[in-house]
C-alpha cells in the first residue's frame, strides 16, 4: 500500500519533526509499504502529488490544529475521493467516536498508540478485528473496536523514519523519546501513552543517539519523554554510557520536563548530565500555591520546587517553568502571589496557559460537579475552537473564579513574563518578536485590558535596540 502521513501546519511552525508519525512510517516500511511524510510547515508543496498517489492518508491531530486538519481532509477528498483518510493523535484518542461528528469525511480513526493499528489497517485485516480502530460500517454507523494494548517492549519498535523528513528545516531536529507513559495522577492530564511507564533499554537509547549523531549530524539531543528520570537507575546508566562514548561535542535538553521531586531526590544525576552537555530543563510546576498543587494532585511541594531550582542554578542549567491559570482551588487573588514568588526565587523564564479540561480526566469530572461549562458539552465536541484552548478563551468557570477573571489573570502573568524577558534576556526577546507570525499571535490573543502596556514593551525593545 501507498501511505502518506501528514502533520498539519502550526501557526508558528513546528520546532521538532513529527516523531509520532515517523514511528508509524518506520513500522509500515518494515513490511515494504511505501510511505511519505508531509509536514505542512515544511514541504506542503508535495501534498497534491502525494494524495493522488496514496491509498491511505494518515493525519496526526492535536487539539490546537484541528481546524487546519479539517481543511486538509476536505482538500484531500476533493483531490482524490477514493483515498482513505485515517486520523490519529492526542485529539483523536481523547474524543474517540465523537471525531466523526467533527470530521464527517474521515474513514478511520486510530486511538492510542497507532503504530500497529495503522499497520493492520494497511495490511487489509478485517476492520472489526483491528484493536484501537474506529470505523464506519456500510450503513454509516460508527463502530469503536476494543482498545489496543500498550506496546510493552519499546525496543521492538524500529527507529523513527528520520530519513523521510528534512531535518535541516527543524530547530529541534534531535528530538528523541526514550520512554512512554507516566505513573503520576495529575487531575488535568489525559495520558495518551497510559499510566504504565515503559522504556527503551539504555543500550537502545545510546544506539539511536549514535545513529542520529553519525548519520544525520545531530549534536543537540532534545528528550521528549514525559518523565525521563522516572527510572533513575536507567537514567544513570545512559549517562555513564554517554561518558564512555566521549561525545564532547553534544548538548542535551529536557524540553518536555523533569519532575522537581526527581531533581531533588537525585541531584547527582543532574550534575552528571551537566558534565555531558545538559543545557536546559523545563519544569511543570503549574502553580506556586500549595493548596492548588494539592488539589491538582501534583504530589510536589513548593519547598521541593525551590530546591530543584537551586540545584539547576548550581549546575548553571537554563530552566523554564510551566504555569497554569485556573486549576482547582485557584483564584484571581493568586496572580499577585505568583508574581511575588517568581521574583523571590529569581525565576525569569516562564510561561502560562489556561487550564483546559479534557474528557475522561478527573478535571473534567470536577467541572461537572463543582463548576460549569460555558456552553453545552455537545457543542464543545463539535464547535469549540480547540485551537485557541490555551490562549484566552476559558471553556469553564466556577463561582469563585469567573471566566473574565481567568482571562485577565492569564494576560497579566504573560505580561509579567514579557517584562522579565525584556529585563533579563533581550536577545531571546528580539528573536521572538522578529518572527512575524508569533508577534501577530501575541497581539491577537493578549487581553484587551493590558494590550497598551504590552505594546509599550515591544516599542521599548525596538527603541533600545537601535
C-alpha positions as CSV (number, residue, x, y, z in Angstrom):
1,X,0.0,0.0,0.0
2,X,1.0,3.6,-0.6
3,X,0.6,5.7,2.6
4,X,1.1,9.4,3.1
5,X,1.3,10.7,6.7
6,X,0.6,14.3,7.4
7,X,1.4,16.8,10.1
8,X,-0.9,19.8,9.7
9,X,0.5,23.3,10.0
10,X,1.0,25.1,13.3
11,X,0.7,28.9,13.4
12,X,4.5,29.4,14.2
13,X,5.8,26.3,12.6
14,X,6.9,23.1,14.3
15,X,10.3,23.2,16.2
16,X,10.7,19.5,16.0
17,X,10.0,16.8,13.4
18,X,6.8,14.7,13.9
19,X,8.1,11.8,16.0
20,X,4.8,10.0,16.3
21,X,4.2,9.6,12.5
22,X,7.9,8.9,12.0
23,X,7.4,5.8,14.2
24,X,4.3,4.8,12.2
25,X,6.2,5.2,9.0
26,X,9.1,3.0,10.1
27,X,6.7,0.2,11.2
28,X,4.9,0.4,7.8
29,X,8.2,0.3,5.9
30,X,9.4,-2.8,7.7
31,X,6.9,-4.8,5.7
32,X,7.5,-2.9,2.5
33,X,4.7,-0.4,2.4
34,X,5.5,2.8,0.5
35,X,5.4,5.8,2.9
36,X,5.8,9.6,2.5
37,X,5.7,12.2,5.3
38,X,4.3,15.7,4.6
39,X,4.9,18.5,7.2
40,X,2.7,21.3,6.1
41,X,5.0,23.9,7.6
42,X,8.0,22.5,5.7
43,X,7.0,20.7,2.5
44,X,3.3,21.2,1.7
45,X,4.2,21.6,-1.9
46,X,4.5,17.8,-2.1
47,X,0.9,17.3,-0.8
48,X,-1.0,17.4,-4.0
49,X,1.0,14.7,-5.7
50,X,1.2,12.5,-2.6
51,X,-2.5,12.4,-2.1
52,X,-3.2,11.4,-5.7
53,X,-0.8,8.5,-5.4
54,X,-1.9,7.3,-2.0
55,X,-4.2,4.6,-0.8
56,X,-4.2,5.9,2.8
57,X,-3.8,9.4,4.1
58,X,-2.9,9.5,7.8
59,X,-3.3,12.8,9.6
60,X,-2.0,13.5,13.1
61,X,-4.2,15.8,15.2
62,X,-3.5,17.7,18.4
63,X,-6.3,19.9,19.7
64,X,-4.5,23.1,18.7
65,X,-4.5,22.2,14.9
66,X,-7.9,20.6,14.4
67,X,-9.1,23.4,12.2
68,X,-6.1,23.0,9.9
69,X,-6.6,19.3,10.0
70,X,-10.2,19.7,8.8
71,X,-9.0,21.8,5.9
72,X,-6.5,19.2,4.8
73,X,-9.1,16.4,5.0
74,X,-11.5,18.4,2.8
75,X,-8.8,19.2,0.4
76,X,-7.6,15.6,0.2
77,X,-11.1,14.2,-0.5
78,X,-11.6,16.9,-3.2
79,X,-8.4,15.9,-4.9
80,X,-8.8,12.2,-4.5
81,X,-12.3,11.0,-3.4
82,X,-11.1,7.4,-3.2
83,X,-8.3,8.0,-0.7
84,X,-9.0,6.6,2.7
85,X,-8.5,9.2,5.4
86,X,-7.2,8.0,8.8
87,X,-6.8,10.3,11.8
88,X,-4.9,9.7,15.0
89,X,-3.0,11.6,17.7
90,X,-4.0,13.1,21.1
91,X,-7.2,14.8,20.0
92,X,-8.5,11.6,18.4
93,X,-7.6,9.5,21.4
94,X,-9.4,11.9,23.7
95,X,-12.6,12.2,21.7
96,X,-12.8,8.8,20.1
97,X,-16.2,8.3,18.3
98,X,-17.0,12.0,18.6
99,X,-14.3,12.6,16.0
100,X,-16.7,11.5,13.2
101,X,-19.0,14.4,14.3
102,X,-16.2,16.8,14.0
103,X,-14.8,15.3,10.7
104,X,-17.6,13.5,8.8
105,X,-15.2,12.9,5.8
106,X,-12.9,10.7,7.9
107,X,-12.9,7.0,7.1
108,X,-11.0,5.6,10.1
109,X,-9.6,6.7,13.5
110,X,-6.7,5.2,15.4
111,X,-7.0,5.5,19.2
112,X,-3.9,5.3,21.4
113,X,-0.6,4.1,20.2
114,X,-1.2,3.8,16.5
115,X,1.8,2.0,15.0
116,X,0.3,-1.5,14.8
117,X,-3.3,-0.3,14.3
118,X,-2.2,1.5,11.2
119,X,-0.1,-1.4,10.1
120,X,-3.0,-3.9,10.4
121,X,-5.3,-1.5,8.5
122,X,-2.7,-1.2,5.7
123,X,-2.3,-5.0,5.6
124,X,-6.1,-5.4,5.0
125,X,-7.0,-7.1,8.2
126,X,-10.8,-7.3,8.9
127,X,-11.9,-3.9,10.2
128,X,-13.8,-5.5,13.1
129,X,-10.6,-7.3,14.2
130,X,-8.3,-4.3,14.5
131,X,-7.9,-3.2,18.1
132,X,-7.7,0.5,18.6
133,X,-9.6,1.3,15.4
134,X,-12.8,3.3,15.0
135,X,-14.6,2.9,11.7
136,X,-18.0,3.3,9.9
137,X,-19.9,0.3,8.5
138,X,-21.8,0.3,5.2
139,X,-24.8,1.9,6.9
140,X,-22.6,4.7,8.2
141,X,-22.8,3.6,11.8
142,X,-19.6,4.4,13.8
143,X,-18.1,1.4,15.5
144,X,-15.4,1.5,18.1
145,X,-13.3,-1.7,18.4
146,X,-11.8,-2.7,21.8
147,X,-8.7,-0.7,22.7
148,X,-5.3,-1.9,21.7
149,X,-2.8,-2.9,24.5
150,X,0.1,-0.6,25.1
151,X,3.4,-1.6,23.5
152,X,5.2,-3.4,26.3
153,X,8.7,-3.7,24.8
154,X,9.5,-0.4,23.1
155,X,12.8,-1.9,21.8
156,X,10.8,-3.9,19.3
157,X,9.9,-0.7,17.5
158,X,12.2,0.3,14.6
159,X,14.0,3.7,14.8
160,X,11.8,6.6,13.7
161,X,11.9,7.2,9.9
162,X,14.1,10.4,10.2
163,X,15.2,10.0,6.5
164,X,11.6,10.8,5.4
165,X,11.8,14.4,6.7
166,X,14.3,17.2,6.0
167,X,15.8,17.5,9.5
168,X,17.7,20.7,8.5
169,X,14.4,22.5,8.5
170,X,13.7,21.8,12.2
171,X,15.3,23.7,15.0
172,X,14.9,20.7,17.3
173,X,16.0,18.1,14.8
174,X,17.5,16.0,17.6
175,X,14.2,15.1,19.3
176,X,14.2,11.6,20.8
177,X,11.8,9.8,23.1
178,X,13.3,7.1,25.3
179,X,10.1,6.2,27.3
180,X,6.4,6.3,27.2
181,X,3.7,6.7,29.9
182,X,3.6,8.4,33.3
183,X,2.7,6.8,36.6
184,X,1.6,10.1,38.3
185,X,-2.0,11.2,38.7
186,X,-2.3,15.0,37.9
187,X,-6.1,15.8,37.6
188,X,-5.8,17.7,34.3
189,X,-3.7,15.2,32.4
190,X,-5.0,12.8,29.8
191,X,-2.2,10.3,29.4
192,X,-2.0,9.4,25.8
193,X,0.6,6.8,26.5
194,X,-1.1,5.4,29.6
195,X,-0.2,5.2,33.3
196,X,2.3,2.4,32.8
197,X,5.8,3.6,32.5
198,X,7.7,1.8,29.7
199,X,11.2,2.4,28.5
200,X,13.7,1.7,25.8
201,X,16.7,0.0,27.2
202,X,19.7,2.1,27.9
203,X,21.6,0.2,25.1
204,X,18.8,1.1,22.6
205,X,18.9,4.7,23.6
206,X,22.6,5.0,23.0
207,X,22.3,3.1,19.7
208,X,19.7,5.6,18.5
209,X,21.7,8.6,19.6
210,X,24.8,7.2,17.9
211,X,22.8,6.8,14.7
212,X,21.4,10.3,14.9
213,X,24.9,11.7,15.5
214,X,26.7,9.9,12.7
215,X,24.0,9.5,10.1
216,X,22.3,12.9,10.5
217,X,24.9,15.1,12.1
218,X,22.8,15.8,15.1
219,X,24.6,17.3,18.1
220,X,21.8,18.7,20.2
221,X,19.5,16.0,21.6
222,X,16.1,17.0,22.8
223,X,14.5,14.4,25.1
224,X,10.7,14.4,24.8
225,X,9.9,11.9,27.5
226,X,7.0,12.6,29.9
227,X,9.3,11.7,32.8
228,X,12.9,10.8,31.8
229,X,14.1,10.3,35.3
230,X,11.2,8.1,36.5
231,X,13.7,5.2,36.5
232,X,16.8,6.9,37.9
233,X,18.9,3.7,37.6
234,X,18.3,3.7,33.8
235,X,19.0,7.4,33.5
236,X,22.3,6.9,35.3
237,X,23.3,4.0,33.0
238,X,22.5,6.2,30.0
239,X,24.7,9.0,31.4
240,X,27.5,6.5,32.1
241,X,27.3,5.1,28.6
242,X,27.4,8.6,27.1
243,X,30.5,9.4,29.2
244,X,32.2,6.3,27.8
245,X,31.4,7.3,24.3
246,X,33.3,10.6,24.9
247,X,30.9,12.7,22.9
248,X,32.3,16.0,23.9
249,X,30.5,17.9,21.2
250,X,26.9,17.2,22.2
251,X,24.3,19.1,24.2
252,X,21.2,17.8,25.9
253,X,17.8,19.4,26.5
254,X,14.9,18.1,28.6
255,X,12.3,20.3,27.0
256,X,9.3,18.2,28.0
257,X,10.1,18.4,31.6
258,X,11.6,16.6,34.6
259,X,9.6,16.4,37.8
260,X,11.0,18.6,40.6
261,X,11.0,15.7,43.1
262,X,13.2,13.7,40.8
263,X,15.7,16.5,40.6
264,X,15.7,16.9,44.4
265,X,16.0,13.1,45.0
266,X,18.8,12.7,42.5
267,X,20.9,15.9,42.3
268,X,23.9,13.7,41.4
269,X,22.2,12.7,38.2
270,X,21.7,16.4,37.2
271,X,25.4,17.0,37.9
272,X,26.4,14.0,35.8
273,X,24.2,15.0,32.9
274,X,25.6,18.6,33.1
275,X,29.1,17.3,32.6
276,X,28.0,15.5,29.4
277,X,26.2,18.5,27.9
278,X,22.8,19.2,29.7
279,X,21.9,22.8,28.9
280,X,18.2,23.3,29.7
281,X,15.3,21.7,31.6
282,X,11.6,22.5,31.7
283,X,9.7,22.2,34.9
284,X,5.9,21.5,35.1
285,X,5.4,23.5,38.3
286,X,1.8,24.5,37.3
287,X,1.1,26.6,40.4
288,X,3.1,28.3,43.1
289,X,0.2,28.0,45.6
290,X,0.4,24.8,47.7
291,X,-3.4,24.4,48.0
292,X,-3.7,24.5,44.2
293,X,-0.9,21.9,43.8
294,X,-2.5,19.6,46.3
295,X,-6.0,19.9,44.7
296,X,-4.3,19.1,41.4
297,X,-2.6,16.0,42.8
298,X,0.8,17.1,41.6
299,X,2.4,15.3,44.5
300,X,5.0,18.0,44.9
301,X,5.7,20.8,47.4
302,X,6.8,24.4,46.9
303,X,9.8,23.6,49.1
304,X,10.9,20.9,46.6
305,X,10.3,23.3,43.7
306,X,12.7,25.8,45.3
307,X,15.3,23.1,46.0
308,X,15.1,21.8,42.4
309,X,15.6,25.3,41.0
310,X,18.6,25.8,43.3
311,X,20.1,22.6,42.0
312,X,19.6,23.7,38.4
313,X,21.1,27.1,39.1
314,X,24.1,25.5,40.9
315,X,24.8,23.4,37.8
316,X,24.2,26.5,35.5
317,X,21.3,24.9,33.7
318,X,18.8,27.1,31.9
319,X,15.3,26.3,33.2
320,X,11.7,27.2,32.0
321,X,8.7,27.0,34.4
322,X,5.3,26.0,33.1
323,X,2.3,27.5,34.9
324,X,-1.4,27.1,34.6
325,X,-4.3,29.6,35.3
326,X,-7.5,28.1,36.7
327,X,-6.6,24.8,38.4
328,X,-8.9,23.6,41.2
329,X,-8.7,25.9,44.2
330,X,-7.1,28.7,42.1
331,X,-8.5,32.2,42.1
332,X,-7.7,35.6,40.7
333,X,-6.0,36.8,44.0
334,X,-3.2,34.2,43.4
335,X,-1.9,36.3,40.5
336,X,0.0,38.7,42.8
337,X,1.2,35.9,44.9
338,X,2.5,34.2,41.8
339,X,4.5,37.3,40.7
340,X,6.0,37.7,44.2
341,X,7.0,34.1,44.4
342,X,8.6,34.2,40.9
343,X,10.6,37.3,41.8
344,X,11.6,36.0,45.2
345,X,13.1,32.8,43.7
346,X,14.7,34.5,40.7
347,X,12.7,32.8,38.0
348,X,12.7,34.9,34.9
349,X,11.9,32.4,32.2
350,X,8.3,31.1,32.5
351,X,5.0,30.8,30.7
352,X,1.3,30.3,31.5
353,X,-1.7,28.7,29.8
354,X,-5.3,28.3,30.8
355,X,-6.3,25.1,32.5
356,X,-8.4,23.2,30.0
357,X,-10.4,20.1,31.0
358,X,-10.4,17.1,28.7
359,X,-13.0,14.3,28.6
360,X,-12.1,11.3,30.7
361,X,-9.9,13.2,33.1
362,X,-10.5,13.9,36.8
363,X,-10.6,17.7,36.0
364,X,-13.5,17.1,33.5
365,X,-15.5,15.4,36.3
366,X,-14.5,18.3,38.7
367,X,-16.0,20.8,36.3
368,X,-19.2,18.8,36.1
369,X,-19.6,18.7,39.9
370,X,-18.2,22.0,41.1
371,X,-18.0,24.3,38.1
372,X,-19.8,24.8,34.8
373,X,-19.0,24.6,31.2
374,X,-19.7,27.9,29.3
375,X,-21.8,26.2,26.6
376,X,-23.4,22.8,26.1
377,X,-20.9,19.9,26.2
378,X,-22.2,18.6,22.9
379,X,-21.0,21.9,21.3
380,X,-17.6,21.5,22.9
381,X,-17.2,18.3,20.9
382,X,-18.3,19.8,17.6
383,X,-17.9,23.6,17.5
384,X,-15.5,24.7,20.2
385,X,-12.3,26.3,18.7
386,X,-9.9,23.9,20.4
387,X,-7.0,25.6,18.5
388,X,-7.5,28.6,20.9
389,X,-7.9,26.5,24.0
390,X,-4.8,27.7,25.9
391,X,-4.9,31.3,24.8
392,X,-7.7,33.5,26.2
393,X,-10.9,31.6,25.9
394,X,-11.9,29.5,29.0
395,X,-14.5,26.8,28.4
396,X,-15.4,26.6,32.1
397,X,-15.6,28.7,35.3
398,X,-16.6,28.4,38.9
399,X,-18.4,30.8,41.2
400,X,-15.1,31.7,42.8
401,X,-13.2,32.2,39.6
402,X,-15.2,33.6,36.7
403,X,-14.1,33.3,33.0
404,X,-13.3,37.0,32.7
405,X,-11.0,36.8,35.8
406,X,-9.2,33.8,34.3
407,X,-8.7,35.7,31.0
408,X,-7.3,38.7,32.9
409,X,-5.1,36.6,35.1
410,X,-3.6,34.8,32.1
411,X,-2.9,38.1,30.4
412,X,-1.3,39.6,33.5
413,X,1.0,36.7,34.0
414,X,2.0,36.7,30.4
415,X,2.6,40.4,30.5
416,X,4.8,39.9,33.6
417,X,6.7,37.1,31.7
418,X,7.4,39.5,28.9
419,X,8.7,42.1,31.3
420,X,11.0,39.6,32.8
421,X,12.3,38.6,29.4
422,X,12.9,42.2,28.4
423,X,14.8,42.8,31.6
424,X,16.9,39.6,31.7
425,X,17.1,38.1,28.1
426,X,16.8,40.8,25.5
427,X,18.5,38.6,22.8
428,X,15.8,36.0,23.1
429,X,13.1,38.6,23.0
430,X,14.4,40.0,19.8
431,X,14.4,36.6,18.2
432,X,10.8,36.1,19.2
433,X,9.5,39.4,18.2
434,X,11.2,39.3,14.8
435,X,9.0,36.3,14.0
436,X,6.0,38.0,12.3
437,X,3.7,35.0,12.9
438,X,4.5,34.9,16.6
439,X,4.2,38.7,17.1
440,X,0.9,38.7,15.4
441,X,-0.3,35.9,17.6
442,X,0.8,37.7,20.7
443,X,-1.0,40.9,19.8
444,X,-4.2,38.9,18.7
445,X,-4.5,37.0,22.0
446,X,-3.2,39.4,24.6
447,X,-6.1,40.6,26.7
448,X,-7.5,44.0,25.7
449,X,-7.1,45.4,29.2
450,X,-3.3,45.3,29.0
451,X,-2.7,45.4,25.2
452,X,-1.5,49.0,25.5
453,X,1.1,48.1,28.2
454,X,2.2,45.1,26.1
455,X,2.8,47.2,23.0
456,X,4.8,49.6,25.1
457,X,7.2,46.8,25.9
458,X,7.6,46.0,22.2
459,X,8.2,49.7,21.5
460,X,10.8,49.8,24.2
461,X,12.6,46.7,22.9
462,X,13.0,48.0,19.4
463,X,13.9,51.5,20.5
464,X,16.7,50.3,22.8
465,X,18.0,48.0,20.0
466,X,18.9,50.9,17.7
